[in-house]
XYZ file of C-alpha atoms in Angstrom:
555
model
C 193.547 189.932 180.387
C 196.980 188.326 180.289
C 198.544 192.133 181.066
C 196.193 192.431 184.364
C 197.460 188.968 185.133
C 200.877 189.882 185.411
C 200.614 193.421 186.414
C 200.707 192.708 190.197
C 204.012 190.409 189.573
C 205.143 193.146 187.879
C 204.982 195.665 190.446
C 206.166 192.968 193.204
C 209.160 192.473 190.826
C 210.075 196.452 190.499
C 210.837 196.688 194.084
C 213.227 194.058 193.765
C 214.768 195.207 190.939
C 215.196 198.218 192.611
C 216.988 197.491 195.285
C 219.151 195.114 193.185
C 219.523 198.369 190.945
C 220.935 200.233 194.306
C 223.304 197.549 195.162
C 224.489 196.610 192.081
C 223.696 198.491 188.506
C 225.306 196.229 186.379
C 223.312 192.817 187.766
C 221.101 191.388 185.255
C 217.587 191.552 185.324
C 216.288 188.028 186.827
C 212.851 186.849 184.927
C 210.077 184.885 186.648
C 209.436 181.394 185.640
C 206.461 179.280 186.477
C 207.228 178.464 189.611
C 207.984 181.739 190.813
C 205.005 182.516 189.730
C 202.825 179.917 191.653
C 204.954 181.198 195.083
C 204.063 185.465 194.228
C 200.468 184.066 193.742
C 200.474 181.530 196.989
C 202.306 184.403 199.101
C 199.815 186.775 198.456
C 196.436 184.363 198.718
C 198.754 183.428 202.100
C 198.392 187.233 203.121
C 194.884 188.183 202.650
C 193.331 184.643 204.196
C 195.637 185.987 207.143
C 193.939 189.429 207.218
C 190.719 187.580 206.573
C 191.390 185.370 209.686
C 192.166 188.095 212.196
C 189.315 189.982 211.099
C 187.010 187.156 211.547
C 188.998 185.956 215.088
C 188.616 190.084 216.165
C 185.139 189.772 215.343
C 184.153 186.767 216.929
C 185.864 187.978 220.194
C 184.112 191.488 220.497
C 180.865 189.466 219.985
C 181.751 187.100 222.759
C 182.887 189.892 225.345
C 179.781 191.710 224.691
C 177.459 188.793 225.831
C 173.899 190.228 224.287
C 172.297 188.919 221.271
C 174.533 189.339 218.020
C 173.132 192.342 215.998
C 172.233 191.293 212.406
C 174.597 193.419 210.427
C 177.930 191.799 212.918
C 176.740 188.292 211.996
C 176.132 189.135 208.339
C 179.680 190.540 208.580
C 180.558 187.666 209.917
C 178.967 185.500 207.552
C 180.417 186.931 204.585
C 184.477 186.670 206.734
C 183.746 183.003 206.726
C 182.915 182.822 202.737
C 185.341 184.547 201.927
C 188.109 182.811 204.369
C 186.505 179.225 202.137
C 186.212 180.605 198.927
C 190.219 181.829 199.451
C 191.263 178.193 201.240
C 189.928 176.340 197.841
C 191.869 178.911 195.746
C 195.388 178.597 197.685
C 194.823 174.670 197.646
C 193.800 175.087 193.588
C 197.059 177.301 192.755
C 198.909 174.802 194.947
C 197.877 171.416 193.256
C 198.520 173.595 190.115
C 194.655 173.599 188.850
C 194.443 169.726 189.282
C 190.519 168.454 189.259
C 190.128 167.281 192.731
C 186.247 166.773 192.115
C 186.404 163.145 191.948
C 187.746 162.804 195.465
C 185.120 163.916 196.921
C 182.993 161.802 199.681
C 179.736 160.416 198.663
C 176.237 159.691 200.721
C 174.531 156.375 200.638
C 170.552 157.279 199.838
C 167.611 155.531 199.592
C 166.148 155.901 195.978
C 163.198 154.875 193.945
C 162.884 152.874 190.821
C 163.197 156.288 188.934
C 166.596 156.963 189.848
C 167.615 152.874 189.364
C 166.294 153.918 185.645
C 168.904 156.790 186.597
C 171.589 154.630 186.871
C 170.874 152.270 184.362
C 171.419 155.454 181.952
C 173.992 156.960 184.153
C 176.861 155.306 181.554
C 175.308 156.780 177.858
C 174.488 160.301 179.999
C 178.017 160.345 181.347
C 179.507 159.472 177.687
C 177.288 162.203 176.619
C 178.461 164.595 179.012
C 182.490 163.629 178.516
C 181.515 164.461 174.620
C 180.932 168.056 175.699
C 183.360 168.174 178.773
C 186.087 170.438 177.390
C 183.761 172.902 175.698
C 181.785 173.673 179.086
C 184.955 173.807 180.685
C 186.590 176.476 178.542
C 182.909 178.384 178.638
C 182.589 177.809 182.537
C 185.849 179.100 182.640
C 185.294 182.161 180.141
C 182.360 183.376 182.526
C 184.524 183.213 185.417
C 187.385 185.268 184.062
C 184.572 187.826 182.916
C 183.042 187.552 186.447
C 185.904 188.628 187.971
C 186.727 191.315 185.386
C 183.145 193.029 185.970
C 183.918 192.801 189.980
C 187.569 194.264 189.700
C 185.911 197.599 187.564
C 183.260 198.070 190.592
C 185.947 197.348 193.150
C 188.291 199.977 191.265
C 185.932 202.620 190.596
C 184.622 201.812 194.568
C 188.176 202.279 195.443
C 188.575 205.320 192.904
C 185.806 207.126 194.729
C 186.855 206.512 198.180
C 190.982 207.852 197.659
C 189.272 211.236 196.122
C 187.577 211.919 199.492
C 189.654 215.011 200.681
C 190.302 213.613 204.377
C 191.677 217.252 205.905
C 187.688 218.351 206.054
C 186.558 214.697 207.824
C 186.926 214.524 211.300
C 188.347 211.529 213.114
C 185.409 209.242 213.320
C 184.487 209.556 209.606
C 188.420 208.810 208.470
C 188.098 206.336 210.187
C 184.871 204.694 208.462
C 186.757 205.728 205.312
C 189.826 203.998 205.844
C 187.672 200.750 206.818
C 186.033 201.516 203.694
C 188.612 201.610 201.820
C 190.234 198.833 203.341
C 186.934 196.362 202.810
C 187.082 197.335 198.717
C 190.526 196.571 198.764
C 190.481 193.358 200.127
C 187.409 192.865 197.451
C 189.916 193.718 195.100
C 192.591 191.361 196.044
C 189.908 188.281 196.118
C 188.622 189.316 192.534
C 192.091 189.339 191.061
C 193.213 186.236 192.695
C 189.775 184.733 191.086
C 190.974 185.714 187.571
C 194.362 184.937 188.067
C 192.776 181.395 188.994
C 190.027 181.228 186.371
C 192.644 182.240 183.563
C 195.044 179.749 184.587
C 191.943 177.241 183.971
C 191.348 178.828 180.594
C 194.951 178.953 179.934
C 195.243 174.886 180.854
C 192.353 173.956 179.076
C 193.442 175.952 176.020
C 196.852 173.683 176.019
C 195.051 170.433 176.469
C 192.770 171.479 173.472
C 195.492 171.972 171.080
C 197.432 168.408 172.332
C 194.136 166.961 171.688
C 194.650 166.037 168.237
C 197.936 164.488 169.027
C 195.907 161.812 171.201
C 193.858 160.599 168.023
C 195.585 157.738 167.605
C 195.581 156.467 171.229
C 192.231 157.242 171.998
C 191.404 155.436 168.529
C 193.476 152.447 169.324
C 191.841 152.754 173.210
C 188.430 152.548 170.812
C 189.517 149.819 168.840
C 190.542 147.600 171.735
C 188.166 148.335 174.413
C 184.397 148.989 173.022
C 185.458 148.501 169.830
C 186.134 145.004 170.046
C 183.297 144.539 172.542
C 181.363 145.433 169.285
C 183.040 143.324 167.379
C 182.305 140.066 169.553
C 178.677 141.047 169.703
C 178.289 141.119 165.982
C 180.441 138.161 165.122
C 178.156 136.218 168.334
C 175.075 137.192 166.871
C 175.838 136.274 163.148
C 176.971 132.775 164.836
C 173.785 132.944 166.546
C 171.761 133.781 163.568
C 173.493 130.899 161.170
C 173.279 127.949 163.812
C 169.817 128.705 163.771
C 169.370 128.723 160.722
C 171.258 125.516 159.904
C 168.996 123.435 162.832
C 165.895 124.851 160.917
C 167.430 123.829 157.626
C 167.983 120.498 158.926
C 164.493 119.958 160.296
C 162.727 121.216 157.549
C 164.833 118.835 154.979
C 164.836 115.425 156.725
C 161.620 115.794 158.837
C 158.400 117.622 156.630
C 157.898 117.120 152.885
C 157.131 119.962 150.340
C 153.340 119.423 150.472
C 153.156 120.527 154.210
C 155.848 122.904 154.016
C 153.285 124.780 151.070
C 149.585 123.827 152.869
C 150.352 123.135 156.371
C 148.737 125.790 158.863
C 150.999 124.143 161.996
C 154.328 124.588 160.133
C 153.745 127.970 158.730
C 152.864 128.837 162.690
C 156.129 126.973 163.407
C 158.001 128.979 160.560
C 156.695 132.439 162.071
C 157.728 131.296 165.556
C 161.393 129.906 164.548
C 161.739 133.950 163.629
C 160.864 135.152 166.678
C 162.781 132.861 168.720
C 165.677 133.764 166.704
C 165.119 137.350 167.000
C 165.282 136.438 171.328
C 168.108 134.430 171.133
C 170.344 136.499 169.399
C 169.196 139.620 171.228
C 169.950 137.669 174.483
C 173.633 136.379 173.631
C 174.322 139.965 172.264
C 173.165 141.251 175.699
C 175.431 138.417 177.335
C 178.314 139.561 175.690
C 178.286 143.155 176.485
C 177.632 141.995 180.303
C 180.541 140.034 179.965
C 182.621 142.397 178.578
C 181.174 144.641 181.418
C 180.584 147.688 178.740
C 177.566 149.584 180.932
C 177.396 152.128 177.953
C 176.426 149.711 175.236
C 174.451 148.026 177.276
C 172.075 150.721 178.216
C 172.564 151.654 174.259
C 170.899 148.602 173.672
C 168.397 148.135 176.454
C 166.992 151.499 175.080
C 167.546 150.106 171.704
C 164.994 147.182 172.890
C 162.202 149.781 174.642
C 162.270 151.892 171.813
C 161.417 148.780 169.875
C 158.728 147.299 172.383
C 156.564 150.693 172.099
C 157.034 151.168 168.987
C 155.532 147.244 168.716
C 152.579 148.077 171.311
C 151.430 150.844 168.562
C 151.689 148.706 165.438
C 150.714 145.453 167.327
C 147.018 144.789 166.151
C 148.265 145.239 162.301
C 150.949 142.957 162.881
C 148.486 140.411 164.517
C 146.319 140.851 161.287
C 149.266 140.099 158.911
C 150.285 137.658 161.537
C 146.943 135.686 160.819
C 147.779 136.115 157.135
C 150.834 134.648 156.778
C 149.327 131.539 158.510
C 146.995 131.228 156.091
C 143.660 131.876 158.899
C 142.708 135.561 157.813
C 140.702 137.314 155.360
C 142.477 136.124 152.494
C 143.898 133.114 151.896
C 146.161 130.922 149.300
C 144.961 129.180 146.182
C 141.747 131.532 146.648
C 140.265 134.314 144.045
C 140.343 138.068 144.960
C 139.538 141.231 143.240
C 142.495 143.678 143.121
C 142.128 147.068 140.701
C 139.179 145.595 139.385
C 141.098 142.607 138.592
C 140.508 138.746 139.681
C 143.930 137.005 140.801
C 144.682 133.934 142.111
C 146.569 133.799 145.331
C 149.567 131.956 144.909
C 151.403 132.316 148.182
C 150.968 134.908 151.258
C 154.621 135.656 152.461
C 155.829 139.276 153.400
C 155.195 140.130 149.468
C 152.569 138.159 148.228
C 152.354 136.543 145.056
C 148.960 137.146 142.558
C 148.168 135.344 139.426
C 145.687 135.745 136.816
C 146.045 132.650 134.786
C 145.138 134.494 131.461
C 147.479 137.507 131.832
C 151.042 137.204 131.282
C 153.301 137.542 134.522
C 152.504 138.004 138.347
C 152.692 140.998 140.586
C 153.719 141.552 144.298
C 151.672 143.200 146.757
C 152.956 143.859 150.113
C 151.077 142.169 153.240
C 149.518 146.068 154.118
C 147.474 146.014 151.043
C 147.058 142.438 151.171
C 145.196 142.859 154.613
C 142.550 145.538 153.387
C 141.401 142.302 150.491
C 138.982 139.403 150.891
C 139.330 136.613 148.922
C 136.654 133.290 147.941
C 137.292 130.113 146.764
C 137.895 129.581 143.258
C 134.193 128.433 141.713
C 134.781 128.678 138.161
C 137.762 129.218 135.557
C 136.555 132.303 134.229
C 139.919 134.796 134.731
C 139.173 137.012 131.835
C 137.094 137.487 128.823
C 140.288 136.575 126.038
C 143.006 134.684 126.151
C 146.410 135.146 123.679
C 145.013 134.595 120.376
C 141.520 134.250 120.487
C 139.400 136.841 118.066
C 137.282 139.464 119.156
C 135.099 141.960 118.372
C 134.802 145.565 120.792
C 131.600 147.412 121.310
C 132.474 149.882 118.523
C 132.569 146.612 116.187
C 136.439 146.678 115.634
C 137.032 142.993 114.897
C 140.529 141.879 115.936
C 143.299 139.064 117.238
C 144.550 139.266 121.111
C 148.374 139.371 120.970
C 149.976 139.996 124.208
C 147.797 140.377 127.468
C 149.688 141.263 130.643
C 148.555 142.830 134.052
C 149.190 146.178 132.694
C 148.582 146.199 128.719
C 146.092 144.194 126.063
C 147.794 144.724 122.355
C 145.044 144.008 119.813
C 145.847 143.214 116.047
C 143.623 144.192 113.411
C 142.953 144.433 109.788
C 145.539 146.310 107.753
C 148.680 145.098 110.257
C 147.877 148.003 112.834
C 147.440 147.511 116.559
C 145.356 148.251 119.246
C 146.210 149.288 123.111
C 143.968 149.208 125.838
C 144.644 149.267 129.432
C 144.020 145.809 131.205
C 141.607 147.310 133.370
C 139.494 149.010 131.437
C 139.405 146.185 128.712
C 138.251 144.006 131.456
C 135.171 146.396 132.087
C 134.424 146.801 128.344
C 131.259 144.267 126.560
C 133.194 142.268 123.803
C 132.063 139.242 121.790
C 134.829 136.859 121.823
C 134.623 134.136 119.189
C 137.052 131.835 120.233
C 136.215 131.445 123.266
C 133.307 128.611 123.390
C 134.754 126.599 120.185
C 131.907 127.947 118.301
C 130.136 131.414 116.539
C 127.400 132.282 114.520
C 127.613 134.558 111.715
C 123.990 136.401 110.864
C 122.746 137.763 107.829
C 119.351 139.385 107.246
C 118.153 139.710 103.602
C 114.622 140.618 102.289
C 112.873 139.388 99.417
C 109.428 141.373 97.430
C 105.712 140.589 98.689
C 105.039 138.988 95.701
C 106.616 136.069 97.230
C 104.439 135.471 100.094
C 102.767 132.299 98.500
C 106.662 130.296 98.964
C 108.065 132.356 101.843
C 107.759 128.871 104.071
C 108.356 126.550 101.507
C 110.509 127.088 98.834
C 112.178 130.067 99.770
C 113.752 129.052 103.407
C 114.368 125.677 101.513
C 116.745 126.864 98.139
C 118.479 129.948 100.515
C 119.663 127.248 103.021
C 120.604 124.483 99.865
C 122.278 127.371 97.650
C 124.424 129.009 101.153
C 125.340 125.240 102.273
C 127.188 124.645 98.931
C 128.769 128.035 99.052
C 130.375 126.996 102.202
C 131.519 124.096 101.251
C 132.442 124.572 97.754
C 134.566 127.818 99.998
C 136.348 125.335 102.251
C 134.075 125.869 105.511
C 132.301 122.465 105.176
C 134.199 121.200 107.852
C 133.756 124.217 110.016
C 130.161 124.321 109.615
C 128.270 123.420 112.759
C 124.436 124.073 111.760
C 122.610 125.970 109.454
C 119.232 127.989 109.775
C 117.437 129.705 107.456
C 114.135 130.741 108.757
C 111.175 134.027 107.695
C 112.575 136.517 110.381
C 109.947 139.453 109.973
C 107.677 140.696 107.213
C 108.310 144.093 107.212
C 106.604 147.148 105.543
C 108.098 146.651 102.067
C 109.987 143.252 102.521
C 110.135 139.696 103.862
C 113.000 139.855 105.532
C 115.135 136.122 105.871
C 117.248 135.392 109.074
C 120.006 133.453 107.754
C 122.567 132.302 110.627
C 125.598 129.764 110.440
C 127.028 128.197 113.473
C 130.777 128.005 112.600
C 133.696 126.449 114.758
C 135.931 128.174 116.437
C 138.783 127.984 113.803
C 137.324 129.836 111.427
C 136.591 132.783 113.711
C 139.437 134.877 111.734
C 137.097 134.790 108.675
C 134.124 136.010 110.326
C 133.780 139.158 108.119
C 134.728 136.992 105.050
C 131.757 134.473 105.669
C 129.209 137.215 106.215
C 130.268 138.523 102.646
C 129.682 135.140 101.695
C 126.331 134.493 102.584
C 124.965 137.943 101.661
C 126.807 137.215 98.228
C 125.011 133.682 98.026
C 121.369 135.553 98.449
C 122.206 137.567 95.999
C 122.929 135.124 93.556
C 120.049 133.251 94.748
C 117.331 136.038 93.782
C 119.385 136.412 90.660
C 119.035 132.490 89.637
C 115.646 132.613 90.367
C 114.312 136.285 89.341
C 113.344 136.854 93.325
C 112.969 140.881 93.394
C 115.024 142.670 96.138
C 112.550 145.862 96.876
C 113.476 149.009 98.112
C 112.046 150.888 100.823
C 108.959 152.092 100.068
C 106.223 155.158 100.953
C 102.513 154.674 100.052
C 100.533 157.831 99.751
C 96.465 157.781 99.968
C 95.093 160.485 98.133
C 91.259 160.824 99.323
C 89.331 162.634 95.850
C 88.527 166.253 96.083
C 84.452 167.159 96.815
């Protein structure tokens, strides 16, 4: 493209040269600088808007001699004179100010508007630094289109002008040379607008290729223009609203230190309200002094930055609003669930220790405390704490599971219960589902009872109330003492439980206290080895089952 830019210059140039060539051969050949340049391109803009002029002046006049209504084709023709007569006047005043942007000088109308464009012109600063962002590359593209424009016009105006030369004029009368030579002379002047176009759309190009590479050079000062203009506007609102944000905070330390106690800071509804509102008044106030100081600073970008900043905000409140007025009523203690108060969580019961943003939950017979946020918090109800009953163990009681494991709680925690049983080894069970599981605890209630059932033979049925009950309960009370229990022992009952098929069956049952639960298997052995030695002493049979067969006589 740069070739077809200088082509014309070229040619004006070899005429000179040639006559310089005539004059003098040995004179040097003179090159064209910028400037020279400019006055080829001026000189010949200079020529055509005078052709341009006359034709329009010629036209106007035969229209005005003829004095009956202008034909439609004329006053398109003379439509498209006066186009092209402004279309050349901008170019010649372009190539004369050297390309300068003359845009901004430009007159503009006071209009009424509505409170849409206001919102226009509140936004007018962040869309304008949006645009600048993006100037240069829809300059360089604007200009690319032109310069291909231009090129796509010149190759219709050259073929148009192509076609028209290769009419043979000796077989055209006088009439159609004529029309041929106008023709001709239209496309041409087509052509000379189209190049001067290019010439001024790759001068654009050509300019905004040369700022683009001295753009990097201006880092620095734009950076330091950053760093001292908005920059430092930043700056000033940050450092005002940390200010802000500790002065508050230093009146509400000072209230809440020398004017309420620790009891109402804990259970008082009217200060928690207080507390919530001393955070939204802070929020305000150090919204508002940010907005101050970009006002002051006069810094219209940030400040619609941050006024869309705040409606963003405000809509996005409006949808989560009735949540945040449930955890609102929360956090003063009036909702669903409130402190010091029992609630069921993973089939858990906790104690609510304090409702904050993260909410604190106790069980007082687990070890540790977990956090829930106020979300989960919200979908809970809790009741007020009747009776102490947290879980069904505590660390250290003894036990013994549904499938008759008998063991010591070691650790119990919100997630894990470690069991230790006989033989050192352990047991794991998740907190939940130990909750949910039927054990017998023996610790729990300061006492237990240890059963035995032991049958004696029929043939004792004359002292099964009398003597029997009387030596089992004499002989299994000394055991128990003469074993160390006597001071453990809380009752004893011995007592004709059922007479069975093939036995009388005794219901032997000790009420022990609580700390000798760890030898609960050791005192059943005890007492069946006791009735055993009892029927020994006293030559009571132990029968077996038995099966009794009546065989009717054969007729």
């Amino acid at each position: 493209m740069r070739i077809r830019v200088f082509l014309l210059l070229f040619l004006l140039s070899l005429g000179t040269t040639a006559v310089w060539a005539q004059s003098d051969v040995e004179a040097p050949v003179q090159t064209i600088d910028a400037e020279d340049v400019q006055s080829v391109r001026l000189d010949e803009l200079a020529r055509l808007l005078q052709r341009k002029t006359e034709q329009r002046d010629e036209l106007q006049r035969s229209l005005a001699n003829s004095g009956d209504a202008i034909p439609a084709a004329k006053q398109k023709t003379l439509d498209n004179l006066n186009r092209d007569i402004g279309n050349l006047s901008d170019t010649f005043e372009m190539i004369a100010l050297s390309n300068m942007d003359t845009s901004l000088l430009g007159s503009s109308d006071v209009v009424q508007t509505d409170w849409k464009q206001d919102l226009l012109d509140v936004l007018n600063p962040l869309i304008e630094s949006l645009k600048s962002i993006t100037k240069r590359p829809r300059q360089i593209a604007e200009a690319r289109e032109k310069v291909l424009y231009a090129e796509t016009r010149l190759q219709i105006t050259e073929q148009a002008i192509a076609e028209l030369e290769a009419i043979p004029s000796g077989s055209l009368d006088d009439s159609a040379k004529q029309r041929v030579s106008e023709l001709l002379s239209k496309w041409q002047d087509e052509q000379s607008q189209y190049e001067q176009q290019q010439l001024v759309a790759q001068a654009q190009l050509e300019r905004l290729s040369e700022d683009q590479d001295s753009f990097i050079e201006g880092i620095w000062p734009a950076t330091r223009l950053f760093l001292l203009g908005r920059g430092l506007t930043l700056l000033i609102a940050l450092a005002a609203g940390v200010l802000t944000w500790g002065l508050m905070r230093l009146l509400w330390w000072t209230y809440t230190t020398h004017f309420t106690t620790k009891d109402q800071r804990r259970n008082s509804t009217w200060f928690r309200l207080l507390e919530y509102s001393f955070y939204l008044v802070t929020t305000l106030v150090i919204i508002s002094v940010t907005l101050v100081v970009l006002y002051v600073r006069e810094d219209l970008l940030l400040l619609a930055i941050a006024f869309l900043l705040i409606v963003a905000a405000v809509l996005g409140l409006r949808q989560y609003l009735p949540r945040y007025i449930r955890e609102a009523r929360l956090l003063l203690n009036l909702g669903a669930v409130r402190e010091d108060e029992r609630v069921i969580y993973n089939g858990l019961p906790w104690q609510v220790m304090s409702l904050n943003l993260h909410t604190v939950l106790r069980n007082p017979a687990l070890d540790g405390v977990i956090r829930l946020p106020l979300e989960i918090i919200s979908t809970l109800v809790s009741r007020p704490i009747k009776n102490n009953l947290w879980f069904p163990s505590n660390r250290g009681d003894y036990v013994i599971l549904p499938d008759g494991t008998f063991g010591q709680i070691r650790v119990q925690t919100p997630d894990l219960i470690e069991i230790s049983v006989k033989g050192g080894m352990t047991m794991t069970y998740n907190t939940q589902e130990f909750y949910a599981i039927n054990l017998i605890n023996l610790s729990r209630d300061k006492t237990f009872g240890v059963s035995v059932t032991f049958g004696f033979d029929y043939n004792l049925q004359p002292i099964s109330l009398t003597e029997v009950p009387e030596t089992l309960k004499r002989e299994v009370q000394s055991a128990l003492e003469n074993a160390g229990y006597a001071k453990h022992l809380e009752n004893l009952i011995v007592e004709l439980a059922t007479a069975n098929a093939s036995s009388l069956d005794f219901l032997v049952f000790a009420t022990m206290n609580s700390a000798a639960a760890k030898d609960y298997f050791k005192l059943n052995r005890l007492i069946q080895q006791t009735c055993v030695a009892v029927a020994n002493a006293n030559q009571w049979n132990i029968p077996f089952p038995q099966l009794t067969i009546h065989h009717s006589p054969a007729t």
